[in-house]
Short mmCIF file of C-alpha atoms in Angstrom, two decimals:
data_model
loop_
_atom_site.label_atom_id
_atom_site.label_comp_id
_atom_site.label_asym_id
_atom_site.label_seq_id
_atom_site.Cartn_x
_atom_site.Cartn_y
_atom_site.Cartn_z
CA MET A 1 0.10 -0.05 0.24
CA THR A 2 1.87 3.21 -1.19
CA LEU A 3 2.66 6.44 1.86
CA THR A 4 0.25 8.20 -0.82
CA GLY A 5 -2.14 6.18 -2.69
CA LEU A 6 -5.94 6.31 -2.04
CA PRO A 7 -6.24 3.08 -0.49
CA LEU A 8 -4.30 4.55 2.60
CA LEU A 9 -6.06 6.90 2.79
CA ALA A 10 -9.64 5.13 2.70
CA LEU A 11 -8.48 3.55 5.31
CA THR A 12 -7.44 5.91 7.77
CA VAL A 13 -11.21 7.38 6.99
CA ALA A 14 -12.53 4.26 7.31
CA ALA A 15 -10.47 3.29 10.69
CA THR A 16 -11.26 6.83 12.01
CA VAL A 17 -15.58 6.32 11.02
CA ALA A 18 -15.38 3.28 12.87
CA ALA A 19 -13.37 4.32 15.62
CA GLY A 20 -16.05 7.35 16.27
CA ALA A 21 -18.59 4.87 16.45
CA ALA A 22 -16.79 2.65 18.84
CA THR A 23 -16.40 5.32 20.62
CA VAL A 24 -20.56 6.35 20.96
CA TRP A 25 -21.43 3.31 20.79
CA SER A 26 -19.74 2.67 23.99
CA TRP A 27 -19.73 5.95 25.72
CA PRO A 28 -22.65 4.91 28.77
CA ARG A 29 -21.21 1.46 28.81
CA GLY A 30 -17.91 -0.29 30.53
CA GLY A 31 -18.76 -0.09 33.58
CA ARG A 32 -16.11 1.18 36.27
CA LEU A 33 -13.27 1.29 33.27
CA ARG A 34 -15.86 3.50 31.76
CA PRO A 35 -13.65 6.44 31.72
CA VAL A 36 -10.26 3.96 30.04
CA SER A 37 -12.31 3.12 27.31
CA ARG A 38 -14.02 6.85 27.06
CA THR A 39 -10.27 8.04 27.13
CA ALA A 40 -8.74 4.93 24.94
CA GLY A 41 -11.33 5.92 22.43
CA VAL A 42 -11.06 9.65 22.51
CA LEU A 43 -7.38 8.44 21.73
CA LEU A 44 -7.90 6.88 19.02
CA VAL A 45 -10.00 8.69 16.93
CA GLU A 46 -8.03 12.02 17.02
CA VAL A 47 -4.24 9.99 16.35
CA LEU A 48 -7.05 8.86 12.79
CA VAL A 49 -7.58 12.43 12.64
CA VAL A 50 -4.64 13.75 13.08
CA LEU A 51 -3.05 10.84 10.15
CA THR A 52 -5.02 10.77 7.82
CA ALA A 53 -5.71 14.47 7.56
CA GLY A 54 -1.55 14.74 7.45
CA LEU A 55 -1.90 11.47 4.61
CA ALA A 56 -4.11 14.25 2.82
CA VAL A 57 -1.92 16.85 3.19
CA ASN A 58 1.14 14.80 1.94
CA ARG A 59 -0.83 12.83 -0.69
CA HIS A 60 -1.66 16.52 -1.83
CA GLU A 61 2.01 17.75 -1.75
CA GLN A 62 4.37 14.75 -2.48
CA PHE A 63 6.38 15.97 0.18
CA TYR A 64 6.49 12.32 1.07
CA PRO A 65 6.02 10.50 -2.36
CA SER A 66 6.66 6.79 -0.57
CA TRP A 67 7.76 5.50 2.63
CA GLN A 68 11.38 4.94 1.84
CA ALA A 69 11.06 8.95 1.77
CA LEU A 70 9.35 8.29 4.91
CA ARG A 71 12.40 7.09 6.80
CA GLY A 72 15.15 9.42 4.90
CA ASP A 73 16.12 7.16 2.69
CA THR A 74 17.45 9.08 -0.86
CA GLY A 75 18.98 5.54 -2.18
CA THR A 76 21.75 7.49 -3.33
CA VAL A 77 25.30 8.44 -2.14
CA ALA A 78 27.77 11.28 -3.07
CA VAL A 79 30.96 9.70 -4.19
CA ALA A 80 34.50 12.37 -4.43
CA ASP A 81 35.44 12.14 -8.20
CA HIS A 82 38.73 9.71 -9.12
CA LEU A 83 41.45 11.84 -8.92
CA ARG A 84 43.72 10.99 -11.93
CA ALA A 85 47.41 11.87 -11.56
CA GLY A 86 49.18 13.17 -14.55
CA SER A 87 51.09 11.25 -16.68
CA LEU A 88 53.67 13.85 -16.14
CA ASP A 89 53.50 14.27 -12.66
CA ALA A 90 56.01 12.00 -11.56
CA ARG A 91 58.40 12.84 -14.18
CA MET A 92 59.05 16.34 -13.98
CA HIS A 93 62.08 17.78 -13.15
CA SER A 94 61.13 21.95 -13.49
CA SER A 95 58.71 24.13 -12.83
CA ARG A 96 58.26 25.31 -16.26
CA PHE A 97 59.17 22.66 -19.75
CA PRO A 98 58.13 22.71 -23.11
CA TRP A 99 54.37 20.53 -23.40
CA ARG A 100 54.57 17.86 -26.26
CA PRO A 101 51.72 15.69 -25.93
CA PRO A 102 50.88 13.78 -28.68
CA GLU A 103 48.49 15.93 -31.04
CA LEU A 104 51.54 18.80 -30.86
CA THR A 105 51.56 17.90 -34.78
CA ALA A 106 48.55 18.67 -35.57
CA TRP A 107 47.68 22.14 -33.92
CA HIS A 108 50.04 23.63 -35.78
CA LEU A 109 51.69 25.45 -33.40
CA THR A 110 55.53 27.54 -33.33
CA GLY A 111 56.69 24.89 -31.18
CA PRO A 112 56.04 23.57 -28.38
CA PRO A 113 53.66 25.24 -25.46
CA THR A 114 55.13 26.00 -22.55
CA VAL A 115 54.35 24.81 -19.55
CA ALA A 116 54.39 26.99 -15.85
CA LEU A 117 53.36 24.80 -13.00
CA PRO A 118 52.42 26.56 -9.88
CA ARG A 119 55.26 26.42 -6.93
CA ASP A 120 53.25 24.20 -4.84
CA TYR A 121 51.42 22.31 -8.03
CA ARG A 122 54.04 18.78 -6.27
CA ALA A 123 53.33 19.21 -2.84
CA ARG A 124 48.96 19.73 -3.47
CA PRO A 125 49.29 15.09 -4.97
CA ASP A 126 45.13 16.05 -4.46
CA VAL A 127 44.07 18.71 -5.47
CA THR A 128 43.66 19.71 -9.25
CA PHE A 129 44.87 23.22 -10.77
CA PRO A 130 43.27 25.79 -12.03
CA VAL A 131 44.49 26.84 -15.31
CA VAL A 132 45.40 30.19 -18.22
CA LEU A 133 45.76 29.29 -21.81
CA VAL A 134 47.57 32.44 -22.95
CA LEU A 135 48.02 32.68 -27.14
CA THR A 136 50.80 34.84 -27.63
CA ALA A 137 52.14 36.43 -31.23
CA PRO A 138 55.38 35.07 -32.14
CA GLY A 139 58.18 36.66 -29.69
CA GLU A 140 56.51 37.50 -26.88
CA HIS A 141 57.77 34.60 -23.69
CA ALA A 142 56.03 33.01 -22.19
CA ARG A 143 54.49 33.68 -19.00
CA HIS A 144 53.44 32.33 -15.26
CA THR A 145 51.01 33.00 -13.42
CA PRO A 146 51.60 31.65 -9.77
CA GLU A 147 48.51 29.63 -8.79
CA ALA A 148 47.76 28.03 -12.05
CA VAL A 149 49.15 25.68 -14.27
CA THR A 150 49.98 28.57 -17.67
CA VAL A 151 50.01 27.40 -20.57
CA THR A 152 52.14 29.46 -23.67
CA LEU A 153 51.23 29.02 -26.52
CA THR A 154 52.20 30.76 -30.06
CA PRO A 155 50.09 30.00 -32.66
CA THR A 156 50.36 30.24 -36.77
CA ALA A 157 48.28 31.38 -39.31
CA THR A 158 47.11 27.42 -40.02
CA THR A 159 45.95 27.16 -36.07
CA THR A 160 42.40 27.16 -35.85
CA ALA A 161 40.48 26.73 -32.54
CA ALA A 162 38.61 22.87 -34.08
CA ALA A 163 42.39 21.90 -34.08
CA LEU A 164 42.86 22.85 -30.61
CA ARG A 165 39.97 21.70 -28.67
CA SER A 166 42.31 18.44 -28.41
CA LEU A 167 44.15 20.33 -26.30
CA PRO A 168 42.45 20.03 -23.12
CA THR A 169 41.65 16.76 -23.22
CA ALA A 170 45.45 16.16 -23.75
CA LEU A 171 46.40 18.71 -20.86
CA GLY A 172 44.05 16.94 -18.50
CA HIS A 173 46.09 13.96 -19.50
CA ASP A 174 49.29 14.69 -18.42
CA LEU A 175 48.16 17.24 -15.50
CA ARG A 176 45.69 17.60 -13.09
CA VAL A 177 44.03 21.12 -14.18
CA ALA A 178 40.46 21.91 -13.20
CA ALA A 179 37.79 19.98 -15.59
CA ALA A 180 36.34 24.19 -16.17
CA GLY A 181 36.65 27.62 -15.43
CA TRP A 182 39.77 27.84 -17.91
CA ASP A 183 40.90 31.68 -18.01
CA VAL A 184 41.99 32.35 -22.34
CA VAL A 185 44.33 34.91 -22.70
CA GLY A 186 44.64 36.73 -26.11
CA ALA A 187 43.79 39.14 -28.89
CA GLY A 188 42.55 38.66 -31.79
CA PRO A 189 39.53 35.97 -33.49
CA LEU A 190 41.45 32.80 -32.42
CA PRO A 191 41.00 32.49 -28.84
CA ALA A 192 37.48 34.01 -28.66
CA ALA A 193 37.16 30.86 -31.14
CA PHE A 194 38.45 28.69 -28.65
CA VAL A 195 35.85 29.22 -26.06
CA ALA A 196 33.22 29.88 -28.01
CA ALA A 197 33.87 26.33 -29.19
CA GLU A 198 34.04 24.79 -25.88
CA PRO A 199 31.58 23.59 -23.83
CA PRO A 200 29.73 27.30 -21.97
CA GLY A 201 31.06 27.51 -18.78
CA PHE A 202 34.93 25.62 -19.80
CA ALA A 203 36.44 29.51 -20.75
CA VAL A 204 36.40 32.81 -20.35
CA LEU A 205 38.53 34.95 -21.94
CA ASN A 206 41.35 36.97 -20.33
CA GLN A 207 39.22 37.02 -17.38
CA PRO A 208 41.69 38.84 -14.85
CA THR A 209 43.69 36.40 -12.71
CA GLY A 210 42.17 36.57 -9.37
CA ASP A 211 38.79 35.91 -10.42
CA LEU A 212 40.69 32.02 -11.45
CA PRO A 213 38.74 29.62 -9.34
CA PRO A 214 40.90 27.44 -6.27
CA ALA A 215 42.85 24.16 -6.72
CA LEU A 216 40.84 22.82 -5.14
CA ALA A 217 40.34 18.18 -4.72
CA ALA A 218 38.00 15.71 -6.22
CA PRO A 219 34.03 17.07 -5.74
CA LEU A 220 31.25 15.24 -3.90
CA ARG A 221 29.17 14.29 -6.41
CA LEU A 222 25.36 13.00 -7.59
CA PRO A 223 24.11 11.28 -10.26
CA SER A 224 22.86 13.24 -13.33
CA ASN A 225 20.48 10.39 -13.69
CA GLY A 226 18.44 9.31 -10.93
CA ARG A 227 19.19 5.78 -10.44
CA PRO A 228 20.25 4.77 -7.14
CA THR A 229 24.09 3.81 -5.22
CA MET B 1 9.87 21.67 26.21
CA SER B 2 6.72 22.22 23.74
CA THR B 3 7.35 19.25 21.95
CA VAL B 4 6.80 17.19 25.94
CA LEU B 5 4.17 19.89 26.83
CA THR B 6 1.93 19.36 24.17
CA LEU B 7 1.63 15.91 23.10
CA ALA B 8 1.00 15.31 27.30
CA ALA B 9 -2.02 17.16 26.70
CA VAL B 10 -3.60 15.45 24.44
CA PRO B 11 -3.96 12.30 26.31
CA ALA B 12 -4.68 14.31 29.73
CA THR B 13 -7.47 16.27 28.39
CA ALA B 14 -8.64 12.83 27.15
CA ALA B 15 -8.87 10.87 29.82
CA LEU B 16 -10.04 14.95 31.59
CA LEU B 17 -13.41 14.47 29.07
CA ALA B 18 -13.95 10.61 29.70
CA ALA B 19 -14.35 11.62 33.49
CA GLY B 20 -15.31 14.46 34.06
CA TRP B 21 -18.40 14.15 30.97
CA ASN B 22 -21.34 12.36 33.64
CA ARG B 23 -20.53 15.04 35.55
CA VAL B 24 -21.09 18.51 34.08
CA ARG B 25 -24.31 19.34 31.86
CA THR B 26 -24.07 20.82 28.23
CA ILE B 27 -21.65 24.12 28.56
CA GLY B 28 -19.02 22.05 30.27
CA ARG B 29 -19.28 18.58 27.97
CA SER B 30 -18.26 21.31 25.77
CA ALA B 31 -15.29 23.58 27.51
CA LEU B 32 -14.78 19.79 27.57
CA VAL B 33 -14.60 19.05 24.14
CA VAL B 34 -13.17 22.58 22.97
CA LEU B 35 -10.46 21.74 25.81
CA ALA B 36 -9.20 18.49 24.58
CA LEU B 37 -9.84 19.71 20.41
CA LEU B 38 -7.30 22.57 21.08
CA SER B 39 -5.31 20.46 22.75
CA VAL B 40 -4.90 17.81 20.09
CA VAL B 41 -4.70 21.50 17.21
CA ALA B 42 -1.72 22.29 19.77
CA ALA B 43 0.18 19.78 19.59
CA VAL B 44 -0.18 19.50 16.52
CA ALA B 45 1.45 22.90 15.35
CA VAL B 46 4.22 22.35 17.31
CA GLN B 47 4.99 19.28 15.69
CA VAL B 48 4.72 21.45 11.83
CA ASN B 49 6.95 23.92 13.93
CA ARG B 50 9.58 21.60 14.78
CA LEU B 51 9.71 20.08 10.33
CA THR B 52 9.78 23.39 9.54
CA GLU B 53 11.13 25.81 11.89
CA ALA B 54 9.49 28.57 10.71
CA TYR B 55 9.15 29.94 14.57
CA PRO B 56 11.65 28.69 16.26
CA THR B 57 11.17 27.63 19.76
CA GLU B 58 14.83 26.94 21.13
CA ALA B 59 17.23 30.34 20.95
CA VAL B 60 19.98 30.08 19.32
CA ALA B 61 23.59 31.07 21.15
CA ALA B 62 24.86 34.45 19.17
CA THR B 63 27.63 32.88 18.09
CA THR B 64 28.88 28.64 17.12
CA ALA B 65 32.55 28.35 16.82
CA ALA B 66 33.44 24.43 16.18
CA GLY B 67 36.25 24.38 18.75
CA SER B 68 39.04 27.74 19.76
CA SER B 69 40.36 27.12 15.69
CA GLY B 70 37.31 26.19 13.93
CA SER B 71 35.15 27.79 11.92
CA GLU B 72 31.92 30.33 13.18
CA MET B 73 28.72 30.37 12.79
CA LEU B 74 26.86 34.03 14.17
CA SER B 75 24.33 35.74 14.18
CA VAL B 76 23.38 39.17 12.70
CA THR B 77 20.76 41.91 12.43
CA VAL B 78 21.16 43.11 9.23
CA ARG B 79 19.52 47.42 9.39
CA GLY B 80 18.56 47.76 4.97
CA PRO B 81 18.58 50.74 4.49
CA ALA B 82 17.17 50.36 0.43
CA SER B 83 14.79 47.91 1.28
CA GLY B 84 13.34 48.80 4.61
CA LEU B 85 14.13 46.46 6.07
CA SER B 86 15.50 44.50 9.11
CA MET B 87 16.71 40.61 9.36
CA PRO B 88 18.11 38.49 11.72
CA MET B 89 21.17 36.54 9.28
CA PHE B 90 23.40 33.87 10.10
CA VAL B 91 27.57 34.37 9.10
CA TYR B 92 29.56 31.62 8.55
CA LEU B 93 32.90 32.44 8.64
CA PRO B 94 35.63 29.35 7.62
CA ALA B 95 38.19 28.40 10.15
CA ALA B 96 41.10 30.01 7.69
CA TYR B 97 38.99 33.16 7.75
CA ARG B 98 39.76 33.67 12.35
CA SER B 99 43.56 31.51 11.13
CA GLY B 100 44.39 34.49 8.78
CA GLY B 101 43.99 37.78 6.87
CA GLY B 102 42.43 37.64 3.22
CA HIS B 103 39.40 38.11 1.24
CA PHE B 104 37.05 35.26 0.64
CA PRO B 105 34.16 34.38 -1.95
CA VAL B 106 30.66 34.63 -0.15
CA ILE B 107 27.61 32.17 -0.87
CA GLU B 108 24.21 33.30 0.06
CA ALA B 109 22.21 30.08 1.56
CA LEU B 110 18.26 30.33 1.20
CA HIS B 111 15.69 28.82 3.11
CA GLY B 112 12.11 27.53 1.75
CA TYR B 113 8.95 28.36 3.19
CA PRO B 114 7.57 28.01 5.72
CA GLY B 115 10.65 28.33 7.22
CA THR B 116 14.09 29.92 8.55
CA PRO B 117 17.81 30.26 7.82
CA LEU B 118 17.55 27.30 11.48
CA THR B 119 16.57 24.01 8.87
CA TRP B 120 19.91 24.98 7.55
CA LEU B 121 21.57 25.12 10.44
CA ARG B 122 20.30 22.20 12.68
CA LYS B 123 18.21 20.04 9.99
CA LEU B 124 21.52 20.08 6.90
CA ASN B 125 23.20 20.05 10.23
CA VAL B 126 25.12 22.94 7.64
CA GLN B 127 28.22 23.95 9.87
CA SER B 128 29.73 20.49 10.03
CA SER B 129 29.07 19.73 5.82
CA LEU B 130 31.07 23.08 5.02
CA ASP B 131 33.48 22.71 8.09
CA ARG B 132 34.23 19.34 6.69
CA GLU B 133 34.33 20.01 2.98
CA THR B 134 37.00 22.67 3.85
CA ALA B 135 38.77 20.61 5.78
CA ALA B 136 38.97 17.95 2.76
CA GLY B 137 39.99 20.87 0.07
CA ARG B 138 36.82 19.98 -2.02
CA ILE B 139 35.56 24.16 -0.80
CA ALA B 140 37.54 26.48 -0.68
CA PRO B 141 37.34 28.63 2.47
CA THR B 142 34.25 30.52 2.17
CA VAL B 143 31.88 32.98 3.79
CA VAL B 144 28.16 31.39 3.75
CA LEU B 145 25.11 33.99 4.94
CA PHE B 146 22.37 33.10 5.96
CA PRO B 147 19.45 35.35 5.60
CA TYR B 148 15.85 35.48 6.16
CA GLN B 149 13.85 36.33 2.79
CA THR B 150 10.80 36.04 5.03
CA PRO B 151 9.73 39.75 7.02
CA GLU B 152 6.76 38.20 7.90
CA ARG B 153 6.72 34.82 8.67
CA LEU B 154 3.98 33.12 6.98
CA LEU B 155 4.02 36.22 4.18
CA ASP B 156 5.57 34.12 0.92
CA THR B 157 7.64 36.66 -0.60
CA GLU B 158 9.76 33.66 -2.40
CA CYS B 159 12.59 36.45 -2.68
CA THR B 160 10.71 39.73 -4.65
CA ASN B 161 9.87 42.68 -4.55
CA LEU B 162 6.43 42.32 -3.83
CA HIS B 163 3.72 45.01 -5.30
CA ASP B 164 2.79 47.07 -2.50
CA GLY B 165 4.79 45.09 0.44
CA PRO B 166 7.68 43.58 1.72
CA GLN B 167 10.82 43.94 -0.48
CA THR B 168 12.98 41.27 -0.30
CA GLU B 169 14.44 41.17 -3.88
CA THR B 170 16.20 44.54 -2.74
CA PHE B 171 16.83 43.22 1.03
CA LEU B 172 19.32 40.61 -0.36
CA THR B 173 20.36 41.88 -3.76
CA VAL B 174 21.11 45.41 -2.05
CA ASP B 175 21.52 45.20 1.92
CA VAL B 176 22.75 41.76 2.54
CA PRO B 177 25.60 42.94 0.06
CA ALA B 178 26.60 45.95 1.19
CA TYR B 179 26.30 44.84 5.26
CA ALA B 180 28.55 41.50 4.50
CA ALA B 181 31.30 43.97 2.47
CA THR B 182 31.09 46.65 5.55
CA HIS B 183 30.76 44.02 8.24
CA PHE B 184 33.38 41.34 7.13
CA ARG B 185 37.10 40.74 4.79
CA VAL B 186 34.82 39.67 1.90
CA ARG B 187 35.73 40.24 -2.23
CA THR B 188 32.68 42.16 -3.35
CA ASP B 189 32.61 41.38 -7.54
CA ARG B 190 30.35 39.35 -9.07
CA ALA B 191 33.16 36.64 -9.55
CA ALA B 192 33.21 35.47 -5.97
CA TRP B 193 29.26 35.47 -4.95
CA GLY B 194 27.37 32.68 -5.53
CA LEU B 195 23.87 31.57 -4.31
CA THR B 196 22.22 28.74 -2.78
CA GLY B 197 18.79 27.36 -1.15
CA TYR B 198 16.99 25.02 -1.07
CA SER B 199 12.75 24.17 -2.14
CA ALA B 200 10.85 28.38 -1.64
CA GLY B 201 15.02 28.82 -1.91
CA ALA B 202 16.48 27.38 -4.51
CA PHE B 203 13.49 28.96 -5.63
CA CYS B 204 15.41 31.72 -5.44
CA ALA B 205 18.82 31.97 -5.97
CA ILE B 206 17.52 30.21 -9.36
CA ASN B 207 15.19 33.22 -9.69
CA LEU B 208 18.14 36.03 -7.84
CA SER B 209 20.91 34.49 -10.03
CA LEU B 210 19.04 35.36 -13.56
CA ARG B 211 17.25 38.94 -12.08
CA HIS B 212 21.07 39.01 -11.17
CA PRO B 213 24.31 38.23 -13.12
CA GLN B 214 25.97 41.54 -12.57
CA GLN B 215 26.30 40.63 -9.19
CA TYR B 216 26.46 36.17 -8.95
CA ALA B 217 28.13 33.76 -11.14
CA ALA B 218 26.54 30.34 -9.90
CA ALA B 219 23.56 29.25 -8.14
CA ALA B 220 22.72 26.08 -6.81
CA SER B 221 19.28 24.65 -5.96
CA LEU B 222 18.22 22.53 -3.88
CA SER B 223 14.95 20.94 -5.07
CA GLY B 224 13.29 23.80 -7.00
CA TYR B 225 10.83 25.60 -9.33
CA ALA B 226 10.64 27.47 -12.25
CA GLU B 227 8.48 29.96 -11.37
CA PRO B 228 7.08 31.35 -7.66
CA GLY B 229 3.60 30.17 -7.60
CA ILE B 230 2.39 33.58 -5.60
CA ASN B 231 0.94 36.70 -7.19
CA VAL B 232 3.82 39.91 -6.95
CA GLY B 233 1.42 41.97 -7.60
CA ASP B 234 2.28 42.57 -10.50
CA GLY B 235 2.21 40.12 -13.21
CA SER B 236 5.96 39.79 -13.31
CA GLN B 237 5.02 36.14 -11.66
CA ASN B 238 4.55 35.17 -15.12
CA THR B 239 7.16 36.35 -16.47
CA THR B 240 10.43 38.29 -14.77
CA ASN B 241 10.36 37.13 -11.37
CA ASN B 242 9.31 33.37 -13.70
CA PRO B 243 12.48 31.68 -14.38
CA ALA B 244 11.24 29.32 -16.88
CA TRP B 245 9.70 32.89 -19.22
CA ARG B 246 13.19 34.03 -18.20
CA LEU B 247 15.08 31.25 -20.22
CA ARG B 248 13.12 31.03 -23.43
CA HIS B 249 11.84 34.92 -23.96
CA LEU B 250 15.52 36.70 -22.21
CA PRO B 251 19.33 36.34 -23.57
CA GLN B 252 20.65 34.27 -21.22
CA PRO B 253 23.24 35.06 -19.05
CA ALA B 254 26.55 33.78 -18.47
CA ILE B 255 26.44 32.39 -14.97
CA ALA B 256 26.85 28.58 -13.81
CA LEU B 257 23.38 26.62 -13.09
CA TRP B 258 23.42 23.20 -10.57
CA LEU B 259 20.07 21.87 -10.42
CA GLY B 260 19.28 19.11 -8.06
CA TRP B 261 16.43 17.33 -7.79
CA ALA B 262 14.52 13.94 -6.54
CA ALA B 263 13.52 11.63 -8.46
CA ASP B 264 10.55 11.53 -6.78
CA ASP B 265 9.69 14.77 -6.60
CA LYS B 266 7.07 15.69 -9.90
CA GLU B 267 7.27 19.14 -8.87
CA SER B 268 10.47 19.81 -8.73
CA ALA B 269 11.83 17.11 -10.75
CA HIS B 270 9.46 18.90 -13.86
CA ASP B 271 10.58 22.07 -13.27
CA SER B 272 13.83 21.87 -12.83
CA ARG B 273 13.88 19.36 -16.20
CA ARG B 274 12.21 22.45 -18.48
CA LEU B 275 14.70 24.84 -17.12
CA ALA B 276 17.78 22.76 -17.84
CA ALA B 277 16.25 21.36 -21.26
CA GLU B 278 15.95 25.88 -22.28
CA ILE B 279 19.35 26.30 -20.55
CA HIS B 280 21.57 27.45 -23.69
CA ARG B 281 24.86 29.10 -24.27
CA PRO B 282 26.10 31.24 -23.15
CA LEU B 283 24.05 29.38 -19.55
CA ALA B 284 26.04 26.78 -18.36
CA SER B 285 23.86 23.93 -16.78
CA THR B 286 25.01 21.53 -14.32
CA THR B 287 22.52 18.59 -13.06
CA ALA B 288 21.82 16.05 -9.95
CA VAL B 289 19.74 13.37 -9.24
CA VAL B 290 18.66 11.69 -6.27
CA ALA B 291 17.26 8.87 -7.00
CA HIS B 292 13.92 9.63 -3.79
CA GLY B 293 13.61 11.01 -1.19
CA GLY B 294 10.73 13.20 -2.35
CA HIS B 295 10.41 17.13 -1.16
CA SER B 296 12.16 16.58 2.73
CA SER B 297 15.56 17.47 4.46
CA ALA B 298 16.85 13.83 3.95
CA VAL B 299 17.46 14.72 0.39
CA TRP B 300 19.44 18.86 0.59
CA ARG B 301 21.16 17.37 3.89
CA GLN B 302 22.10 14.23 0.53
CA MET B 303 22.74 17.37 -1.85
CA GLU B 304 24.25 20.17 0.38
CA ALA B 305 28.33 18.89 0.27
CA PRO B 306 28.00 18.01 -3.45
CA ALA B 307 26.45 21.51 -4.33
CA PHE B 308 29.06 23.66 -2.62
CA ASP B 309 31.95 21.15 -3.42
CA TRP B 310 30.26 22.50 -6.84
CA LEU B 311 29.99 26.26 -6.28
CA SER B 312 33.43 26.60 -4.94
CA ALA B 313 34.58 25.49 -8.12
CA HIS B 314 32.57 27.95 -10.03
CA LEU B 315 33.17 31.32 -7.26
CA ALA B 316 36.39 33.19 -8.10
CA ARG B 317 39.46 31.98 -4.48
CA PRO B 318 39.88 33.68 -1.58
CA LEU B 319 42.36 36.61 -2.46
CA PRO B 320 45.45 36.91 0.15
#
């Protein structure tokens, strides 16, 4: 019998009426036990009236749609995402190095991007860091942002935003970086096209470095499909 | 104490009715019946109030500290010159706030209706939850504000400026941020401000973030709605105070929304799915679904840590 179904509601209504009738019938009867039987009858009717009203309100508002819900059982547990170490984490000898992922040739850059790591990258193996992606003109120096993994690359005339779409996955494979909130720095159409090609919220064009998200441990997540866990 | 008294009064008045019935005449009997009914109504009212925390029965300590160097939950009163409203507010200060300097990101956490912020504090154990997530490094140290959204406890404002009524939206979006900026070391820029809430408070978080994208970068909705369900007085419940209408008819702002619901919470599930389906660039959305639990504290307890984790990842970090 469901908590919000009509059968349960009908049952409590019927029980209330029956208890009321029984209390009225027994009111002048009962002999010496009359105070006790009367008190029990009144209490029973009161409890049933409140129960019926509660069930009716809950049926209408659906606060607790099931017995499970009434018990506080959500059937779901939030679990921490698995934080995967970057493939370069153990092999890095410097906090600034040229980055040569397999996808590099497809990006048609002037050379390998320069990666500059935050000072505490190695000291905090349990967090992912925000990313600053800098697209520079030839001859400009590679940037460094103290709180973020900074990737400086120099595109050529044949570099496209479509080709660079593989960069976030490649960087996520090699280093512990945030999956959203990247800061993309640069002038001209390419940085804007890169931001536009990514999902909304993934990257912001030329935001102040103070607006970068914090370096964080893997978050607790709930399923997006509502299946019990 | 009120629970014990009212629950004890029910059998007491029933026994009085049973024992006294034959000793009194019509007026006396009527009085006994009324007394019994009143005791039942009082007991039910106290239990409903316990459930909603609409009229908190116990005094709350002005300051609740988790240890001498831990977080603090302060109780303050915000007197809002812009809205003309004066309401209490709880303020969570992370342990890092007490131990160091710097300016912190801020989340405004809104309560449901009927209710008060005490549901966050008592039923959802928010201070422990925030302490745990901060200690685990899943959220950056953040100042969390728990303002009231009901100038009159049984007046449902849905955080709007009611026509010819309380200006709650102004209180929450002007007076509360101004108070926080004046009294606490918080960041005042949009990138560091977020909103969250459960039930009606979740509607508030969605609606206020859509209406004030220049002030809030992200919002998390725990069992929210697409419409306010009240009459604002100027028809805006069907238009500008209606997130479903806003998403369909107005340019969407560059903010991020987290929409959580229980799969068996029909109205909220329907509304949240409806909102998620309307969202498009530049607005970003993330959904989270609890298997069952209806529209209850158990669901919100399950959601609060993932929602705060997500918010922290979508807000700017503390600044030294």
